[in-house]
Short mmCIF file of C-alpha atoms and ligand atoms in Angstrom, two decimals:
data_model
loop_
_atom_site.label_atom_id
_atom_site.label_comp_id
_atom_site.label_asym_id
_atom_site.label_seq_id
_atom_site.Cartn_x
_atom_site.Cartn_y
_atom_site.Cartn_z
CA MET A 1 -4.57 203.23 275.29
CA ASN A 2 -4.12 204.02 271.63
CA SER A 3 -6.65 205.82 269.47
CA PRO A 4 -9.23 203.56 267.86
CA VAL A 5 -8.66 201.94 264.47
CA LYS A 6 -11.64 202.08 262.35
CA LEU A 7 -12.22 199.39 259.82
CA VAL A 8 -15.18 199.04 257.33
CA ILE A 9 -16.73 195.72 256.46
CA SER A 10 -18.56 195.82 253.11
CA GLY A 11 -19.65 193.41 250.44
CA PRO A 12 -22.80 192.14 248.79
CA VAL A 13 -25.96 190.90 250.45
CA GLY A 14 -25.44 187.69 252.47
CA ALA A 15 -21.53 187.85 252.28
CA GLY A 16 -21.47 187.62 256.01
CA LYS A 17 -20.77 191.25 257.20
CA THR A 18 -23.27 191.19 260.08
CA THR A 19 -22.09 187.73 261.07
CA PHE A 20 -18.40 188.68 260.94
CA ILE A 21 -18.91 191.68 263.18
CA GLN A 22 -21.07 189.48 265.59
CA THR A 23 -18.28 186.88 265.71
CA LEU A 24 -15.60 189.35 266.51
CA SER A 25 -17.15 192.02 268.72
CA ASP A 26 -16.48 192.04 272.40
CA SER A 27 -19.35 194.59 273.04
CA PRO A 28 -23.04 194.04 272.16
CA VAL A 29 -23.29 194.71 268.51
CA VAL A 30 -25.42 197.57 267.22
CA SER A 31 -27.19 195.98 264.43
CA THR A 32 -29.92 197.32 262.22
CA ASP A 33 -31.27 194.24 260.50
CA GLU A 34 -34.83 194.42 259.20
CA GLU A 35 -36.97 191.75 257.73
CA ALA A 36 -36.18 191.25 254.02
CA SER A 37 -39.37 191.71 251.91
CA GLU A 38 -37.68 190.03 248.82
CA ASP A 39 -36.26 186.68 248.56
CA ILE A 40 -32.53 187.17 249.31
CA GLY A 41 -31.80 183.71 250.77
CA LYS A 42 -32.20 184.85 254.33
CA ALA A 43 -34.73 186.43 256.58
CA MET A 44 -33.06 189.67 257.68
CA THR A 45 -30.92 192.29 255.92
CA THR A 46 -28.97 195.34 257.33
CA VAL A 47 -30.41 198.71 256.53
CA ALA A 48 -28.13 201.21 258.28
CA LEU A 49 -24.99 199.68 259.83
CA ASP A 50 -23.47 197.14 262.22
CA PHE A 51 -21.16 198.40 264.81
CA GLY A 52 -18.90 196.24 267.10
CA THR A 53 -15.69 196.77 268.98
CA LEU A 54 -12.75 194.72 270.30
CA ASN A 55 -9.31 195.30 271.61
CA VAL A 56 -6.28 193.92 269.99
CA GLU A 57 -3.22 194.43 272.22
CA ASP A 58 -3.49 198.04 273.24
CA TYR A 59 -5.61 199.09 270.16
CA PRO A 60 -9.31 199.48 270.37
CA ILE A 61 -10.71 198.27 267.05
CA TYR A 62 -14.02 199.75 265.70
CA LEU A 63 -15.86 197.57 263.14
CA PHE A 64 -18.46 199.31 261.05
CA GLY A 65 -20.47 197.00 258.71
CA THR A 66 -22.28 198.42 255.78
CA PRO A 67 -25.69 197.34 254.22
CA GLY A 68 -25.07 195.13 251.13
CA GLN A 69 -27.97 196.13 249.09
CA GLU A 70 -27.18 198.60 246.49
CA ARG A 71 -29.99 201.03 247.40
CA PHE A 72 -28.15 201.76 250.53
CA ASP A 73 -25.03 202.95 248.78
CA PHE A 74 -25.06 206.30 250.49
CA MET A 75 -24.06 204.48 253.71
CA TRP A 76 -21.03 203.12 252.12
CA GLU A 77 -19.69 206.68 251.82
CA VAL A 78 -20.92 207.63 255.28
CA LEU A 79 -19.34 204.65 257.03
CA CYS A 80 -16.00 204.96 255.16
CA GLU A 81 -15.09 208.22 256.48
CA GLY A 82 -11.95 208.12 258.71
CA ALA A 83 -11.41 204.34 258.09
CA TYR A 84 -7.92 202.75 258.11
CA GLY A 85 -8.97 199.76 256.00
CA LEU A 86 -11.66 197.94 254.11
CA ILE A 87 -12.47 194.25 254.45
CA LEU A 88 -14.61 193.33 251.41
CA LEU A 89 -16.43 190.16 252.18
CA ILE A 90 -17.71 187.98 249.27
CA ALA A 91 -19.59 184.75 249.39
CA GLY A 92 -17.30 182.41 247.27
CA ASP A 93 -20.25 180.32 246.17
CA ARG A 94 -22.20 183.23 244.68
CA PRO A 95 -20.26 184.41 241.56
CA ARG A 96 -23.33 186.26 240.33
CA ASP A 97 -22.53 188.75 243.20
CA PHE A 98 -19.03 189.35 242.15
CA PRO A 99 -19.89 192.28 239.87
CA GLN A 100 -21.69 194.00 242.75
CA ALA A 101 -18.70 193.42 244.92
CA ARG A 102 -16.53 195.01 242.36
CA ARG A 103 -18.82 197.92 242.16
CA ILE A 104 -18.65 198.44 246.01
CA LEU A 105 -14.92 198.10 245.90
CA GLU A 106 -14.56 200.58 243.07
CA PHE A 107 -17.00 202.96 244.79
CA ILE A 108 -15.31 203.01 248.15
CA THR A 109 -11.55 202.99 246.97
CA THR A 110 -12.15 205.88 244.63
CA GLN A 111 -13.98 207.96 247.35
CA THR A 112 -11.49 206.82 250.07
CA PRO A 113 -8.27 205.27 248.89
CA ILE A 114 -7.60 202.89 251.73
CA PRO A 115 -6.04 199.51 251.94
CA PHE A 116 -8.40 196.62 251.25
CA LEU A 117 -8.63 192.95 251.82
CA ILE A 118 -10.89 190.76 249.77
CA ALA A 119 -12.15 188.01 252.17
CA VAL A 120 -13.93 185.20 250.70
CA THR A 121 -16.56 183.47 252.86
CA ARG A 122 -18.18 180.05 252.58
CA GLN A 123 -15.17 178.11 251.75
CA ASP A 124 -16.89 175.09 253.48
CA MET A 125 -19.33 175.05 250.54
CA GLU A 126 -18.82 172.39 247.78
CA GLN A 127 -18.84 174.65 244.78
CA VAL A 128 -16.75 177.61 245.79
CA TRP A 129 -14.34 180.11 244.43
CA THR A 130 -11.05 180.04 246.18
CA PRO A 131 -9.47 183.24 247.28
CA GLU A 132 -6.74 183.01 244.57
CA GLU A 133 -9.57 182.76 241.89
CA VAL A 134 -11.42 185.63 243.26
CA SER A 135 -8.25 187.71 243.36
CA GLU A 136 -7.79 186.81 239.67
CA TYR A 137 -11.34 187.87 238.99
CA PHE A 138 -10.72 191.31 240.59
CA GLY A 139 -7.28 191.59 238.91
CA VAL A 140 -5.46 192.15 242.21
CA ASP A 141 -2.55 190.41 243.81
CA PRO A 142 -3.43 187.13 245.60
CA SER A 143 -1.93 188.43 248.84
CA LEU A 144 -4.95 190.86 248.84
CA ALA A 145 -7.41 187.90 249.17
CA CYS A 146 -8.02 185.43 251.82
CA GLY A 147 -10.69 182.78 252.69
CA LEU A 148 -12.67 182.59 255.95
CA ASP A 149 -15.78 181.34 257.70
CA ALA A 150 -17.45 184.51 259.10
CA ARG A 151 -19.09 182.41 261.81
CA ASP A 152 -15.86 181.02 263.11
CA GLN A 153 -13.86 183.26 265.60
CA GLN A 154 -10.36 181.89 264.80
CA SER A 155 -11.00 182.38 261.08
CA ALA A 156 -12.48 185.90 261.55
CA TYR A 157 -9.44 186.83 263.73
CA GLU A 158 -7.03 185.68 260.98
CA THR A 159 -8.83 187.87 258.50
CA LEU A 160 -8.65 190.85 260.86
CA PHE A 161 -4.83 190.26 261.31
CA ARG A 162 -4.28 189.90 257.63
CA MET A 163 -5.98 193.30 257.25
CA PHE A 164 -3.67 194.86 259.92
CA GLU A 165 -0.59 193.58 257.91
CA LEU A 166 -1.88 195.27 254.78
CA ILE A 167 -2.51 198.53 256.71
CA ASN A 168 0.92 198.47 258.19
CA ALA A 169 2.52 197.56 254.85
CA SER A 170 0.75 200.47 253.17
CA ALA A 171 1.86 202.78 256.15
CA SER A 172 5.44 201.82 255.82
CA GLU A 173 5.32 202.36 251.96
CA GLN A 174 4.06 205.82 252.48
CA VAL A 175 6.83 206.69 254.85
CA ALA A 176 9.59 205.20 252.58
CA MET B 1 -58.79 197.37 247.07
CA ALA B 2 -55.21 196.37 246.40
CA THR B 3 -52.68 197.19 249.03
CA ASN B 4 -50.98 199.76 246.80
CA ASP B 5 -54.23 201.47 245.92
CA GLN B 6 -55.20 201.70 249.69
CA LEU B 7 -51.69 203.23 250.52
CA GLN B 8 -52.08 205.68 247.56
CA VAL B 9 -55.44 206.88 249.06
CA ILE B 10 -53.84 207.42 252.34
CA ILE B 11 -50.97 209.35 250.75
CA GLU B 12 -53.41 211.57 248.65
CA ASN B 13 -55.43 212.28 251.71
CA LEU B 14 -52.42 213.32 253.69
CA ARG B 15 -51.41 215.60 250.75
CA SER B 16 -54.62 217.30 250.60
CA ALA B 17 -54.87 217.67 254.39
CA VAL B 18 -51.38 219.49 254.46
CA PRO B 19 -51.16 220.98 250.92
CA GLU B 20 -47.64 222.49 251.54
CA LEU B 21 -46.04 218.98 251.55
CA ARG B 22 -43.44 218.35 248.97
CA GLY B 23 -43.93 214.61 249.07
CA VAL B 24 -45.13 211.52 250.80
CA ILE B 25 -43.64 207.95 250.46
CA VAL B 26 -44.52 204.62 252.01
CA ALA B 27 -41.72 202.21 251.89
CA THR B 28 -40.97 198.70 253.53
CA THR B 29 -38.64 198.82 256.54
CA ASP B 30 -36.01 197.26 254.26
CA GLY B 31 -36.06 200.27 252.01
CA LEU B 32 -38.25 199.37 249.04
CA ALA B 33 -40.68 201.97 247.85
CA ILE B 34 -44.33 200.68 247.85
CA ALA B 35 -46.34 203.88 247.02
CA HIS B 36 -45.52 207.59 246.87
CA SER B 37 -46.31 211.03 245.69
CA LEU B 38 -43.32 213.18 245.28
CA SER B 39 -42.87 216.57 243.74
CA SER B 40 -39.21 215.75 243.04
CA GLY B 41 -36.51 213.39 243.97
CA ASP B 42 -35.87 209.59 243.35
CA ALA B 43 -38.48 207.51 245.12
CA ASN B 44 -36.15 204.52 245.37
CA ARG B 45 -33.40 206.52 247.02
CA ILE B 46 -35.72 208.30 249.43
CA ALA B 47 -37.27 204.98 250.35
CA ALA B 48 -33.94 203.42 251.22
CA MET B 49 -32.99 206.61 253.17
CA VAL B 50 -36.12 206.62 255.21
CA ALA B 51 -35.68 203.00 256.05
CA THR B 52 -31.97 203.57 257.11
CA ALA B 53 -33.30 206.44 259.39
CA LEU B 54 -35.97 204.31 261.05
CA GLY B 55 -33.66 201.34 261.50
CA LEU B 56 -30.97 203.43 263.09
CA GLY B 57 -33.65 205.30 265.19
CA LYS B 58 -34.95 202.03 266.52
CA ARG B 59 -31.48 201.02 267.81
CA ILE B 60 -30.93 204.46 269.37
CA CYS B 61 -34.33 204.26 271.13
CA ASP B 62 -33.45 200.70 272.39
CA THR B 63 -30.06 201.92 273.73
CA ILE B 64 -31.53 204.88 275.67
CA GLY B 65 -34.45 202.70 276.92
CA GLY B 66 -37.03 204.73 274.89
CA GLY B 67 -39.03 201.62 273.78
CA ALA B 68 -40.47 201.24 270.38
CA LEU B 69 -39.57 204.22 268.00
CA SER B 70 -42.65 206.00 266.69
CA GLU B 71 -40.95 208.81 264.65
CA THR B 72 -37.86 210.68 263.90
CA SER B 73 -37.00 213.72 261.73
CA PHE B 74 -34.37 215.89 260.08
CA SER B 75 -34.54 219.55 259.58
CA GLY B 76 -32.38 221.52 257.22
CA ALA B 77 -32.35 225.25 256.41
CA THR B 78 -34.53 224.76 253.35
CA GLY B 79 -36.42 221.50 254.06
CA GLN B 80 -37.45 218.82 256.51
CA VAL B 81 -38.32 215.12 256.47
CA TYR B 82 -40.49 213.42 259.09
CA VAL B 83 -40.23 209.59 259.31
CA TYR B 84 -42.95 207.50 261.07
CA ALA B 85 -42.95 203.78 261.86
CA GLY B 86 -45.93 202.28 260.00
CA GLY B 87 -46.15 199.11 262.14
CA ALA B 88 -43.43 196.51 261.98
CA LYS B 89 -43.16 196.48 258.27
CA GLY B 90 -43.68 199.93 256.93
CA VAL B 91 -42.07 203.40 256.99
CA LEU B 92 -43.88 206.67 256.16
CA GLY B 93 -41.69 209.55 254.94
CA VAL B 94 -43.08 213.13 254.77
CA LEU B 95 -41.23 215.79 253.06
CA ALA B 96 -41.85 219.50 253.80
CA GLY B 97 -40.58 222.91 253.08
CA PRO B 98 -39.32 225.53 255.61
CA GLY B 99 -42.01 227.13 257.64
CA SER B 100 -44.54 224.26 257.49
CA ASN B 101 -46.93 223.64 260.21
CA VAL B 102 -45.19 220.93 262.12
CA GLY B 103 -48.13 220.43 264.36
CA LEU B 104 -50.54 219.75 261.51
CA ILE B 105 -47.94 217.41 259.79
CA HIS B 106 -47.56 215.35 263.00
CA LEU B 107 -51.36 215.20 263.52
CA GLU B 108 -52.19 213.98 260.09
CA ALA B 109 -49.01 211.89 259.58
CA ARG B 110 -49.52 209.92 262.74
CA ASP B 111 -53.01 209.17 261.81
CA ALA B 112 -51.79 208.00 258.29
CA ALA B 113 -49.09 205.90 260.06
CA GLY B 114 -51.65 204.12 262.04
CA LYS B 115 -53.59 203.31 258.88
CA ILE B 116 -50.43 202.15 257.18
CA GLN B 117 -49.85 199.80 260.00
CA GLN B 118 -53.31 198.25 259.62
CA ILE B 119 -52.83 197.73 255.92
CA LEU B 120 -49.32 196.32 256.16
CA GLY B 121 -49.95 194.25 259.19
N1 GTP C 1 -21.75 177.85 255.42
C1 GTP C 1 -21.22 179.19 255.74
N2 GTP C 1 -22.12 180.08 256.09
C2 GTP C 1 -21.63 181.35 256.45
C3 GTP C 1 -20.32 181.66 256.35
N3 GTP C 1 -20.14 182.84 256.68
C4 GTP C 1 -21.40 183.36 256.89
N4 GTP C 1 -22.30 182.46 256.77
C5 GTP C 1 -23.76 182.54 256.84
O1 GTP C 1 -24.19 183.37 255.82
C6 GTP C 1 -25.16 184.26 256.35
C7 GTP C 1 -24.69 185.74 256.16
O2 GTP C 1 -25.73 186.56 256.68
P1 GTP C 1 -25.32 188.06 257.13
O3 GTP C 1 -24.23 188.02 258.07
O4 GTP C 1 -26.72 188.64 257.55
O5 GTP C 1 -24.91 188.71 255.79
P2 GTP C 1 -24.66 190.29 255.46
O6 GTP C 1 -23.42 190.36 254.61
O7 GTP C 1 -24.74 191.04 256.77
O8 GTP C 1 -25.98 190.67 254.54
P3 GTP C 1 -26.90 192.07 254.41
O9 GTP C 1 -26.80 192.71 255.43
O10 GTP C 1 -28.14 191.52 253.97
O11 GTP C 1 -26.10 192.67 253.19
C8 GTP C 1 -25.45 183.80 257.72
O12 GTP C 1 -26.58 183.11 257.79
C9 GTP C 1 -24.20 183.21 258.22
O13 GTP C 1 -24.47 182.24 259.21
C10 GTP C 1 -19.37 180.52 255.92
O14 GTP C 1 -18.13 180.75 255.86
N5 GTP C 1 -19.87 179.31 255.66
MG1 MG C 2 -25.78 192.75 257.31
#
């Protein structure tokens, strides 16, 4: 068995972080969702973390999800320690959350410079930004963005593998 | 009396029962400050942190078969914070300095947490 690969799943409220980890995890997910006391478009919100695990070939993967609400920003820092990569989830039909997503990305990558993937959920919605459009918004290469449905296992796996490719690419860059 | 005023009364009573406290805060379980009396520090940040502590503590309690969490605490060299569940919707955070009377804090704060539960439902 190899040593575990830790990934952080972050992004704004309702992007699908908790859902993504629940879709992928083989172990019962440690979730810390509490009743939302404001109208955030759903009943529950994460206050501490989500934690799930799975195995990919011989690698144990640890998934750490952050809360999305800005008041919990201290958890972003705590959870990113020792992470190999960041999957930044964004709901593609909620452009008003993009600035918040940008703040999270900047906050995390300046503290912990790790490879990241911008993963755009809710591609099944009618009015939605494509991953290409979102990458343009962030001013990053389109290869750093993908679309997914966080509820769908196949789609979540593809996102995970895309993240691994980026981690491997950045590792071999550092060697070269 | 409005909910906030009722909570403020509980907070003031707790502060006068244990004068050495550095602060008392009541927040929602999703980390929004509802009422507080703090000698220093940012209420919004402390509210979020006590909610995080309670939320994580609940899952730890679940995992070890400890049932419903009633309280948790953090002690540093120069300060402590005690975090109590105030029913399903509230969190009570109590900040104290070194050498405080922990027994008295628990006695008074558990009583306050019970009242908060009644108010917040
Ligand atoms: N239609 C659609 N719904 C999705 C998709 N991905 C996730 N969802 C739904 O969107 C909601 C996301 O909620 P959560 O997973 O709690 O979001 P979160 O990012 O953990 O939010 P916070 O913890 O509050 O920051 C859930 O109701 C999911 O079922 C998608 O691709 N399409
Ligand atoms: Mg969540």
